[in-house]
């Protein structure tokens, strides 16, 4: 019974992984064979240099760097800004705290598609289309991080920081040298989800960028979708490249992701 | 009376001063996030609402036109109800399939003693990769004369060129979205199932409950808050579906796969009708709010919280 269960699920899992297999086997065959009729499961002729050729032919290196710069910057800003505001919400008393917290919560409900038009208006009026700043800033101020970290900060015993406060340490000092080191799992989780979310983001770069020099990987992939005689093997090479960070992170940080997703339901569900 | 007043006043003042320093620190700490939120979230919402009452084509100045965008979409524009229908069709089918597949696989995985985490990772992989890249891979598989066509031909089924078939193209969007995103709910439900106390299940087994009964009577009610959360979030995100449609069909054939998310992009950035596109965005927002409210109302009927 157990053996059947394992075998069955393994088969389902392998079938599920098939598109990845198809993607990779199509990067290592010549383009003429990609659309061969009938399709061949394994390449008849191998073209091991597709990846190197694609890298030289299309500016994948550029796209990769752009994706990294944008996703990395958004992550750094999000973590900094969220840490500060989460600490204020978790530990400091100030007039209007409850109301402000509710306002932050309400902004979580707003769909991204809805913001795209006015954000484009703001960014283009500021002359920031086709710039890194225009790609980064509008994505860096979600209030989700403030909630995630606030929740974690509330669980840290107050005694931990009281001694330092009595000794005259400033709140910033307490935050940096006491709260942040204890909160690294939560901060890591926020960084992970922010980075991957931005690495995978397509709609905003599509709106704000139309030159190849600033295109991120997802945007770059679509730029070569309709070129005369689509080079499918090159596009599959690009797709593979764009998936690598996510796959490495998903496998390497599986426990952190598992806990993070489990926490997300506790966050809104209960 | 006056004595107590004298005694409490200095303490009160000290607390007041402390409160002031804290408020001051809080102001500094909150400023970056508040400014960001104001400029990139709150101001855009206001601008979006204002735009939805205007006629603006990027080149000229926006002109106030009152409710005419909304009147146009409800009365004149035949495309709107098509788009709305597509969106609701996609959302309903996708949410149901996602729920069934995610819950089924999560339960299957939870029944195993070993290798749970590896199965979870396998099904989660597409969720962590760009939906554009995922869609590209599926576009290649569904290309006319491509892999999927060949498989159907071998099986003797005649569904050639699914992506250019107005009745079936949406099904491809559903499949690709499901493959790409089912992993999130799967992990969510799997985590919830892991938290169901084994003692409940053991007790039920002793009382003679079979596996199905244990699933329906114990596990399902106990994880219903998580299921509820999963359904709400999945519905909200699927109302906004865009990436897969952009790559696979561009809303076609005809307008068979044009959903609200895609239509907002198309009206706004292909036809430069920013005002009308903003009105569509507000329709989407209202649907999302209504749906969320409805689900919160419905949850009283089927969600059980153990308190």
Coordinates of C-alpha atoms in Angstrom, one line a residue:
Chain A
X1 CA 0.0 0.0 0.0
X2 CA 2.7 2.4 1.0
X3 CA 4.9 1.4 -1.9
X4 CA 2.0 1.9 -4.4
X5 CA 1.5 5.3 -2.8
X6 CA 5.1 6.3 -3.2
X7 CA 5.3 5.0 -6.8
X8 CA 2.1 6.8 -7.8
X9 CA 3.1 10.1 -6.4
X10 CA 6.6 9.8 -7.9
X11 CA 4.9 9.3 -11.3
X12 CA 2.7 12.3 -10.8
X13 CA 5.8 14.3 -9.8
X14 CA 7.8 13.2 -12.9
X15 CA 4.8 14.1 -15.1
X16 CA 4.7 17.5 -13.3
X17 CA 8.4 18.0 -14.0
X18 CA 8.0 17.3 -17.7
X19 CA 7.9 20.9 -18.9
X20 CA 11.2 21.5 -17.3
X21 CA 12.6 18.5 -19.1
X22 CA 11.1 19.8 -22.4
X23 CA 12.7 23.2 -21.8
X24 CA 16.1 21.9 -21.2
X25 CA 16.2 19.3 -24.0
X26 CA 15.2 22.1 -26.3
X27 CA 18.1 24.2 -25.4
X28 CA 20.5 21.5 -26.4
X29 CA 19.2 20.8 -29.8
X30 CA 19.5 22.8 -33.1
X31 CA 16.6 25.1 -33.7
X32 CA 15.6 23.2 -36.9
X33 CA 14.9 20.2 -34.6
X34 CA 12.8 22.1 -32.0
X35 CA 9.8 22.1 -34.3
X36 CA 10.4 18.8 -36.0
X37 CA 7.3 16.8 -36.9
X38 CA 6.8 14.5 -35.2
X39 CA 8.5 15.9 -32.1
X40 CA 11.4 13.8 -30.7
X41 CA 11.5 13.3 -27.0
X42 CA 15.3 13.3 -26.9
X43 CA 17.4 15.3 -29.3
X44 CA 18.7 13.4 -32.4
X45 CA 21.4 15.9 -32.8
X46 CA 22.9 17.7 -29.8
X47 CA 23.9 21.3 -29.9
X48 CA 25.7 21.8 -26.7
X49 CA 26.8 25.3 -27.6
X50 CA 23.3 26.8 -27.8
X51 CA 23.6 28.3 -24.4
X52 CA 26.9 30.1 -25.3
X53 CA 25.5 31.2 -28.7
X54 CA 22.3 32.5 -27.1
X55 CA 24.4 34.4 -24.6
X56 CA 26.3 36.1 -27.4
X57 CA 23.4 36.5 -29.8
X58 CA 20.9 38.1 -27.4
X59 CA 21.8 40.4 -24.5
X60 CA 21.0 37.8 -21.8
X61 CA 24.0 38.9 -19.8
X62 CA 22.5 42.4 -19.7
X63 CA 19.0 41.1 -18.8
X64 CA 20.5 39.0 -16.1
X65 CA 22.3 42.0 -14.5
X66 CA 19.2 44.2 -14.9
X67 CA 17.0 41.6 -13.1
X68 CA 19.6 41.3 -10.4
X69 CA 20.0 45.1 -9.9
X70 CA 16.2 45.7 -9.8
X71 CA 15.3 42.7 -7.6
X72 CA 18.3 43.3 -5.3
X73 CA 17.6 47.0 -4.9
X74 CA 13.9 46.5 -4.2
X75 CA 14.7 43.9 -1.6
X76 CA 17.3 46.1 0.2
X77 CA 14.9 49.1 0.3
X78 CA 11.9 46.9 1.3
X79 CA 13.9 45.3 4.2
X80 CA 15.3 48.7 5.5
X81 CA 12.0 50.5 5.3
X82 CA 9.9 47.6 6.7
X83 CA 12.2 47.0 9.6
X84 CA 12.0 50.6 10.7
X85 CA 8.3 50.9 10.4
X86 CA 7.6 47.4 11.9
X87 CA 9.6 48.4 15.0
X88 CA 7.6 51.6 15.4
X89 CA 4.4 49.7 15.1
X90 CA 5.5 46.9 17.5
X91 CA 7.3 48.9 20.2
X92 CA 6.7 52.7 20.1
X93 CA 3.6 54.5 21.4
X94 CA 2.5 57.4 19.3
X95 CA -0.9 59.1 18.6
X96 CA -2.8 57.5 15.8
X97 CA -0.9 54.2 15.8
X98 CA -4.1 52.1 15.4
X99 CA -5.5 54.1 12.6
X100 CA -2.2 54.1 10.7
X101 CA -1.8 50.4 11.1
X102 CA -5.3 49.9 9.6
X103 CA -4.4 52.2 6.7
X104 CA -1.3 50.1 6.0
X105 CA -3.4 46.9 6.2
X106 CA -6.0 48.3 3.7
X107 CA -3.3 49.0 1.1
X108 CA -2.6 45.3 1.0
X109 CA -5.9 44.8 -0.8
X110 CA -5.1 46.9 -3.8
X111 CA -4.5 44.9 -7.0
X112 CA -1.3 45.7 -8.8
X113 CA -3.0 46.0 -12.2
X114 CA -5.0 48.9 -10.8
X115 CA -1.9 50.9 -9.8
X116 CA -0.2 50.4 -13.1
X117 CA -1.8 53.4 -15.0
X118 CA -1.4 56.0 -12.3
X119 CA 2.1 54.8 -11.4
X120 CA 3.1 55.1 -15.1
X121 CA 1.7 58.6 -15.0
X122 CA 3.9 59.5 -11.9
X123 CA 7.0 57.8 -13.3
X124 CA 6.7 59.3 -16.7
X125 CA 6.0 62.8 -15.3
X126 CA 9.2 62.4 -13.2
X127 CA 11.1 61.5 -16.4
X128 CA 11.9 58.0 -15.0
X129 CA 10.8 55.7 -17.8
X130 CA 13.6 53.5 -19.0
X131 CA 15.6 54.0 -15.8
X132 CA 16.5 51.8 -12.9
X133 CA 14.9 54.2 -10.4
X134 CA 11.6 54.1 -12.3
X135 CA 11.7 50.3 -12.1
X136 CA 12.7 50.1 -8.5
X137 CA 11.0 52.8 -6.4
X138 CA 7.3 52.1 -7.2
X139 CA 7.8 48.4 -6.3
X140 CA 9.7 49.0 -3.0
X141 CA 7.1 50.3 -0.6
X142 CA 4.6 47.5 -0.1
X143 CA 3.3 47.4 3.5
X144 CA 3.4 43.6 3.7
X145 CA 6.9 43.6 5.1
X146 CA 5.9 45.9 7.9
X147 CA 3.2 43.4 9.0
X148 CA 5.4 40.4 8.7
X149 CA 8.2 41.9 10.7
X150 CA 5.9 43.6 13.3
X151 CA 4.3 40.2 14.0
X152 CA 7.8 38.8 14.6
X153 CA 9.0 41.7 16.7
X154 CA 5.9 41.4 19.0
X155 CA 7.0 37.9 19.8
X156 CA 10.5 39.1 21.1
X157 CA 10.5 39.5 24.9
X158 CA 10.7 43.2 25.9
X159 CA 13.3 42.4 28.6
X160 CA 15.8 41.8 25.9
X161 CA 16.0 45.5 25.0
X162 CA 15.1 47.1 28.4
X163 CA 18.6 46.8 29.8
X164 CA 20.1 48.6 26.8
X165 CA 17.4 51.3 26.9
X166 CA 18.1 52.0 30.6
X167 CA 21.8 52.2 29.8
X168 CA 20.8 55.1 27.4
X169 CA 21.0 53.3 24.1
X170 CA 18.9 55.0 21.4
X171 CA 16.0 53.1 19.8
X172 CA 17.9 52.8 16.5
X173 CA 20.8 51.3 18.4
X174 CA 18.5 48.8 20.1
X175 CA 16.9 47.9 16.8
X176 CA 20.2 47.4 15.0
X177 CA 22.1 45.5 17.6
X178 CA 19.4 43.6 19.5
X179 CA 16.2 43.2 17.5
X180 CA 17.6 42.7 14.0
X181 CA 20.0 39.9 14.9
X182 CA 17.2 38.0 16.7
X183 CA 14.9 38.5 13.7
X184 CA 17.1 37.2 11.0
X185 CA 14.8 34.3 10.1
X186 CA 11.9 36.7 9.5
X187 CA 14.1 39.2 7.7
X188 CA 15.5 36.4 5.5
X189 CA 12.0 35.3 4.7
X190 CA 10.9 38.8 3.7
X191 CA 14.1 39.2 1.6
X192 CA 13.5 35.9 -0.1
X193 CA 9.9 36.5 -1.1
X194 CA 10.6 40.1 -2.1
X195 CA 13.6 39.1 -4.3
X196 CA 11.8 36.3 -6.0
X197 CA 8.6 38.4 -6.5
X198 CA 10.6 41.1 -8.2
X199 CA 12.8 38.7 -10.2
X200 CA 9.6 37.2 -11.6
X201 CA 7.8 40.5 -12.0
X202 CA 6.7 41.2 -15.6
X203 CA 3.9 43.8 -15.7
X204 CA 5.8 46.7 -14.3
X205 CA 9.0 46.4 -16.4
X206 CA 6.7 45.9 -19.4
X207 CA 5.0 49.3 -18.7
X208 CA 8.0 51.4 -17.7
X209 CA 10.7 50.0 -20.0
X210 CA 10.9 49.8 -23.8
X211 CA 14.6 49.7 -24.4
X212 CA 16.7 46.5 -24.5
X213 CA 19.3 48.2 -22.2
X214 CA 17.0 48.2 -19.2
X215 CA 14.9 45.0 -19.9
X216 CA 14.8 42.4 -17.2
X217 CA 14.9 38.7 -18.0
X218 CA 11.1 38.1 -18.2
X219 CA 10.8 41.2 -20.4
X220 CA 13.8 40.3 -22.5
X221 CA 12.3 36.8 -23.2
X222 CA 9.1 38.4 -24.7
X223 CA 11.2 40.8 -26.8
X224 CA 12.5 37.9 -28.8
X225 CA 9.2 36.0 -29.0
X226 CA 8.2 37.5 -32.3
X227 CA 11.5 38.1 -34.1
X228 CA 11.5 36.7 -37.6
X229 CA 11.8 32.9 -37.2
X230 CA 11.7 32.7 -33.5
X231 CA 14.9 31.1 -32.2
X232 CA 13.1 28.7 -29.8
X233 CA 16.3 27.1 -28.6
X234 CA 17.7 30.5 -27.6
X235 CA 14.5 31.5 -25.9
X236 CA 14.5 28.2 -24.0
X237 CA 18.1 28.9 -23.0
X238 CA 16.9 32.3 -21.7
X239 CA 14.0 30.7 -19.9
X240 CA 16.3 28.2 -18.2
X241 CA 18.6 31.0 -17.2
X242 CA 15.7 33.0 -15.7
X243 CA 14.6 30.0 -13.7
X244 CA 17.9 29.2 -12.1
X245 CA 17.9 31.5 -9.0
X246 CA 14.3 30.5 -8.1
X247 CA 15.0 26.8 -8.4
X248 CA 18.2 27.1 -6.4
X249 CA 16.5 29.1 -3.7
X250 CA 13.4 26.8 -3.6
X251 CA 15.6 23.7 -3.2
X252 CA 18.2 25.3 -0.8
X253 CA 15.7 27.1 1.4
X254 CA 12.8 24.6 1.4
X255 CA 12.3 24.6 5.1
X256 CA 12.3 28.4 5.3
X257 CA 9.8 28.6 2.5
X258 CA 7.6 26.0 4.1
X259 CA 7.5 27.9 7.4
X260 CA 7.0 31.2 5.6
X261 CA 3.9 29.9 3.6
X262 CA 2.5 28.2 6.7
X263 CA 2.9 31.5 8.5
X264 CA 1.2 33.5 5.7
X265 CA -2.1 31.7 6.5
X266 CA -1.7 32.4 10.2
X267 CA -1.2 36.0 9.2
X268 CA -4.5 36.5 7.4
X269 CA -6.5 33.4 8.1
X270 CA -6.7 33.2 11.8
Chain B
X1 CA -8.0 65.1 46.6
X2 CA -5.6 67.9 46.0
X3 CA -2.8 65.9 47.6
X4 CA -3.1 63.1 45.1
X5 CA -3.2 65.5 42.3
X6 CA 0.1 67.0 43.4
X7 CA 1.6 63.5 43.8
X8 CA 0.6 62.2 40.4
X9 CA 1.4 65.2 38.3
X10 CA 5.2 64.9 38.0
X11 CA 4.9 61.2 37.2
X12 CA 2.3 62.1 34.6
X13 CA 4.5 64.7 33.1
X14 CA 7.5 62.3 32.9
X15 CA 5.4 59.7 31.2
X16 CA 4.2 62.4 28.8
X17 CA 7.7 63.4 28.0
X18 CA 8.7 59.8 27.4
X19 CA 5.7 59.5 25.2
X20 CA 6.8 62.5 23.3
X21 CA 10.3 61.1 22.6
X22 CA 8.8 57.8 21.5
X23 CA 6.4 59.6 19.2
X24 CA 9.3 61.6 17.8
X25 CA 11.3 58.4 17.2
X26 CA 8.2 56.7 15.7
X27 CA 7.8 59.6 13.3
X28 CA 11.4 59.3 12.1
X29 CA 11.1 55.5 11.8
X30 CA 7.8 55.6 9.9
X31 CA 8.7 58.5 7.6
X32 CA 10.4 56.5 4.8
X33 CA 7.7 53.9 4.6
X34 CA 4.9 56.5 4.9
X35 CA 6.3 58.7 2.2
X36 CA 6.7 55.7 -0.1
X37 CA 3.2 54.5 0.6
X38 CA 1.8 57.9 0.0
X39 CA 3.6 58.5 -3.3
X40 CA 3.4 55.0 -4.7
X41 CA 0.1 53.7 -3.3
X42 CA -2.3 56.2 -1.9
X43 CA -1.7 59.0 -4.4
X44 CA -2.0 56.5 -7.3
X45 CA -5.3 55.2 -6.0
X46 CA -6.7 58.8 -5.8
X47 CA -5.3 59.5 -9.3
X48 CA -6.8 56.3 -10.6
X49 CA -10.2 57.2 -9.3
X50 CA -9.9 60.7 -10.8
X51 CA -8.7 59.3 -14.2
X52 CA -11.7 57.0 -14.3
X53 CA -13.9 60.0 -14.6
X54 CA -11.8 61.5 -17.3
X55 CA -11.0 61.1 -20.9
X56 CA -7.2 61.0 -21.3
X57 CA -5.2 59.6 -24.2
X58 CA -1.6 60.5 -23.0
X59 CA -1.1 63.2 -25.7
X60 CA -3.8 65.7 -24.6
X61 CA -4.6 66.9 -21.1
X62 CA -7.1 64.8 -19.1
X63 CA -10.7 66.0 -19.6
X64 CA -13.4 65.5 -17.0
X65 CA -16.2 63.4 -18.4
X66 CA -18.2 62.4 -15.3
X67 CA -19.6 59.0 -15.3
X68 CA -19.4 58.4 -19.0
X69 CA -16.6 55.8 -18.9
X70 CA -18.7 53.7 -16.5
X71 CA -21.9 54.3 -18.6
X72 CA -19.9 53.3 -21.7
X73 CA -18.7 50.0 -20.2
X74 CA -22.1 49.1 -18.9
X75 CA -24.2 50.0 -21.9
X76 CA -22.4 50.7 -25.1
X77 CA -19.3 48.5 -25.0
X78 CA -20.1 44.9 -25.9
X79 CA -16.5 44.0 -25.2
X80 CA -16.9 44.7 -21.5
X81 CA -19.4 41.9 -20.7
X82 CA -17.2 39.5 -22.8
X83 CA -14.2 40.5 -20.8
X84 CA -16.1 40.2 -17.5
X85 CA -17.5 36.8 -18.5
X86 CA -14.0 35.6 -19.5
X87 CA -12.6 36.8 -16.2
X88 CA -15.3 35.2 -14.0
X89 CA -15.1 31.9 -16.1
X90 CA -11.4 31.7 -15.6
X91 CA -11.5 32.6 -11.9
X92 CA -14.3 30.1 -11.1
X93 CA -12.7 27.2 -13.1
X94 CA -9.2 28.0 -11.9
X95 CA -10.0 28.4 -8.2
X96 CA -12.0 25.1 -8.1
X97 CA -9.3 23.2 -10.0
X98 CA -6.5 24.7 -7.9
X99 CA -8.4 23.9 -4.6
X100 CA -9.1 20.3 -5.7
X101 CA -5.6 19.6 -7.0
X102 CA -3.7 21.3 -4.2
X103 CA -5.8 19.7 -1.5
X104 CA -5.6 16.3 -3.1
X105 CA -1.8 16.4 -3.6
X106 CA -1.3 17.9 -0.1
X107 CA -3.3 15.1 1.5
X108 CA -1.4 12.5 -0.5
X109 CA 1.9 14.0 0.5
X110 CA 0.9 14.3 4.1
X111 CA 0.1 10.6 4.2
X112 CA 3.7 9.8 3.5
X113 CA 6.2 9.2 6.3
X114 CA 9.3 10.1 4.3
X115 CA 10.4 12.4 1.5
X116 CA 7.5 14.8 2.1
X117 CA 9.7 17.8 1.7
X118 CA 11.0 16.6 -1.7
X119 CA 7.6 16.2 -3.1
X120 CA 6.6 19.6 -1.8
X121 CA 9.7 21.2 -3.5
X122 CA 8.9 19.5 -6.9
X123 CA 5.4 20.9 -7.0
X124 CA 6.5 24.3 -5.7
X125 CA 9.3 24.8 -8.3
X126 CA 7.2 26.5 -11.0
X127 CA 5.8 28.9 -8.4
X128 CA 9.3 30.3 -7.7
X129 CA 10.1 30.8 -11.4
X130 CA 9.0 33.6 -13.7
X131 CA 5.5 33.0 -15.0
X132 CA 6.8 34.5 -18.3
X133 CA 9.4 31.8 -18.7
X134 CA 6.9 29.1 -17.6
X135 CA 4.4 30.4 -20.3
X136 CA 7.1 30.4 -22.9
X137 CA 7.8 26.7 -22.3
X138 CA 4.1 25.9 -22.5
X139 CA 3.8 28.1 -25.6
X140 CA 6.4 25.9 -27.3
X141 CA 4.6 22.7 -26.2
X142 CA 1.2 24.0 -27.5
X143 CA 2.6 25.5 -30.7
X144 CA 0.7 24.2 -33.8
X145 CA 2.2 20.9 -34.8
X146 CA 4.2 20.8 -31.6
X147 CA 4.4 18.3 -28.7
X148 CA 0.8 18.6 -27.4
X149 CA -0.7 18.2 -30.9
X150 CA 1.5 15.2 -31.5
X151 CA 0.4 13.6 -28.2
X152 CA -3.3 14.2 -29.1
X153 CA -2.8 12.7 -32.6
X154 CA -1.2 9.6 -31.1
X155 CA -4.1 9.3 -28.7
X156 CA -6.5 9.7 -31.7
X157 CA -8.1 12.8 -30.2
X158 CA -8.7 15.8 -32.5
X159 CA -7.9 19.0 -30.7
X160 CA -5.4 20.6 -33.1
X161 CA -4.1 24.1 -32.4
X162 CA -5.7 24.6 -29.0
X163 CA -4.3 28.1 -28.7
X164 CA -6.1 29.3 -31.8
X165 CA -9.4 27.6 -30.9
X166 CA -11.8 30.2 -29.4
X167 CA -13.6 27.5 -27.3
X168 CA -10.5 25.9 -25.9
X169 CA -7.8 28.5 -25.7
X170 CA -8.9 29.5 -22.2
X171 CA -8.5 25.9 -21.1
X172 CA -4.8 26.2 -22.0
X173 CA -4.5 29.4 -19.9
X174 CA -6.1 27.5 -17.0
X175 CA -3.7 24.5 -17.3
X176 CA -0.6 26.7 -17.5
X177 CA -1.7 28.9 -14.6
X178 CA -2.5 25.8 -12.5
X179 CA 0.9 24.2 -13.3
X180 CA 2.6 27.5 -12.5
X181 CA 0.8 28.3 -9.2
X182 CA -0.7 25.2 -7.6
X183 CA 2.5 24.7 -5.5
X184 CA 1.7 27.6 -3.2
X185 CA -1.7 26.3 -2.0
X186 CA -0.3 22.8 -1.9
X187 CA 2.4 23.8 0.6
X188 CA -0.2 25.9 2.5
X189 CA -2.6 23.0 2.9
X190 CA 0.2 20.5 3.5
X191 CA 1.4 22.7 6.4
X192 CA -2.1 22.9 7.8
X193 CA -2.7 19.1 7.5
X194 CA 0.6 18.5 9.4
X195 CA -0.8 20.5 12.3
X196 CA -3.9 18.3 12.7
X197 CA -3.3 16.5 16.0
X198 CA -2.6 12.8 15.3
X199 CA -4.5 11.9 18.5
X200 CA -7.8 13.2 16.9
X201 CA -7.2 10.9 13.9
X202 CA -6.3 7.9 16.1
X203 CA -9.3 8.4 18.3
X204 CA -11.6 8.5 15.2
X205 CA -9.9 5.3 13.9
X206 CA -10.6 3.5 17.1
X207 CA -14.2 4.6 16.9
X208 CA -14.4 2.9 13.5
X209 CA -14.0 5.9 11.1
X210 CA -12.5 5.0 7.7
X211 CA -10.0 7.1 5.8
X212 CA -12.7 9.0 3.9
X213 CA -14.6 9.8 7.1
X214 CA -11.4 10.9 8.9
X215 CA -10.7 13.2 5.9
X216 CA -14.2 14.7 5.7
X217 CA -15.1 14.8 9.4
X218 CA -11.8 15.7 11.0
X219 CA -9.1 16.9 8.8
X220 CA -11.2 19.1 6.5
X221 CA -13.1 21.0 9.3
X222 CA -9.8 21.5 11.2
X223 CA -8.0 23.0 8.2
X224 CA -11.0 25.0 7.0
X225 CA -9.5 28.4 8.1
X226 CA -6.4 27.7 5.9
X227 CA -8.6 26.5 3.0
X228 CA -10.6 29.7 3.4
X229 CA -7.5 31.8 3.3
X230 CA -6.2 29.9 0.3
X231 CA -9.5 30.3 -1.7
X232 CA -9.7 34.1 -1.0
X233 CA -6.1 34.7 -2.0
X234 CA -6.3 32.5 -5.1
X235 CA -9.5 34.2 -6.2
X236 CA -8.0 37.7 -5.8
X237 CA -4.8 36.8 -7.7
X238 CA -6.7 34.9 -10.5
X239 CA -8.9 37.9 -11.2
X240 CA -5.7 39.8 -12.1
X241 CA -4.3 37.1 -14.4
X242 CA -2.1 38.7 -17.0
X243 CA 1.4 37.2 -17.8
X244 CA 0.2 33.8 -19.2
X245 CA -2.4 35.6 -21.4
X246 CA 0.2 38.0 -22.7
X247 CA 2.6 35.3 -23.8
X248 CA 0.2 32.5 -24.9
X249 CA -2.7 34.3 -26.6
X250 CA -2.6 38.1 -26.3
X251 CA -6.2 37.9 -25.4
X252 CA -7.1 36.0 -28.5
X253 CA -8.3 34.2 -30.6
X254 CA -10.6 37.2 -31.2
X255 CA -11.1 38.2 -27.6
X256 CA -11.7 34.7 -26.3
X257 CA -9.1 35.0 -23.5
X258 CA -9.2 38.7 -22.8
X259 CA -9.7 39.1 -19.1
X260 CA -10.0 42.3 -17.0
X261 CA -6.3 42.4 -16.2
X262 CA -5.4 42.0 -19.9
X263 CA -8.1 44.5 -21.0
X264 CA -6.8 47.2 -18.6
X265 CA -3.3 46.8 -20.1
X266 CA -4.7 46.8 -23.6
X267 CA -7.0 49.8 -23.3
X268 CA -4.3 51.7 -21.3
X269 CA -1.1 50.9 -23.1
X270 CA -2.0 49.8 -26.6
X271 CA -5.0 52.1 -27.3
X272 CA -4.0 54.8 -24.9
X273 CA -7.4 55.2 -23.4
X274 CA -6.2 55.8 -19.9
X275 CA -9.5 57.0 -18.5
X276 CA -11.5 54.0 -19.7
X277 CA -8.8 51.6 -18.6
X278 CA -8.9 53.2 -15.1
X279 CA -12.7 52.7 -15.0
X280 CA -12.1 49.0 -15.8
X281 CA -9.5 48.9 -13.0
X282 CA -12.1 50.3 -10.6
X283 CA -14.6 47.6 -11.7
X284 CA -11.9 45.0 -10.9
X285 CA -11.3 46.6 -7.5
X286 CA -15.0 46.6 -6.7
X287 CA -15.3 42.9 -7.7
X288 CA -12.3 42.1 -5.5
X289 CA -13.8 43.9 -2.5
X290 CA -17.2 42.4 -3.1
X291 CA -15.8 38.9 -3.4
X292 CA -13.7 39.3 -0.3
X293 CA -16.7 40.6 1.7
X294 CA -18.9 37.7 0.3
X295 CA -16.3 35.1 1.3
X296 CA -15.9 36.6 4.8
X297 CA -19.7 36.4 5.1
X298 CA -19.8 32.8 3.8
X299 CA -17.0 31.6 6.0
X300 CA -19.4 31.7 9.0
X301 CA -21.2 28.9 7.3
X302 CA -18.3 26.5 6.7
X303 CA -15.1 27.6 8.5
X304 CA -14.6 26.2 11.9
X305 CA -12.2 27.8 14.3
X306 CA -11.3 25.7 17.3
X307 CA -11.2 28.1 20.2

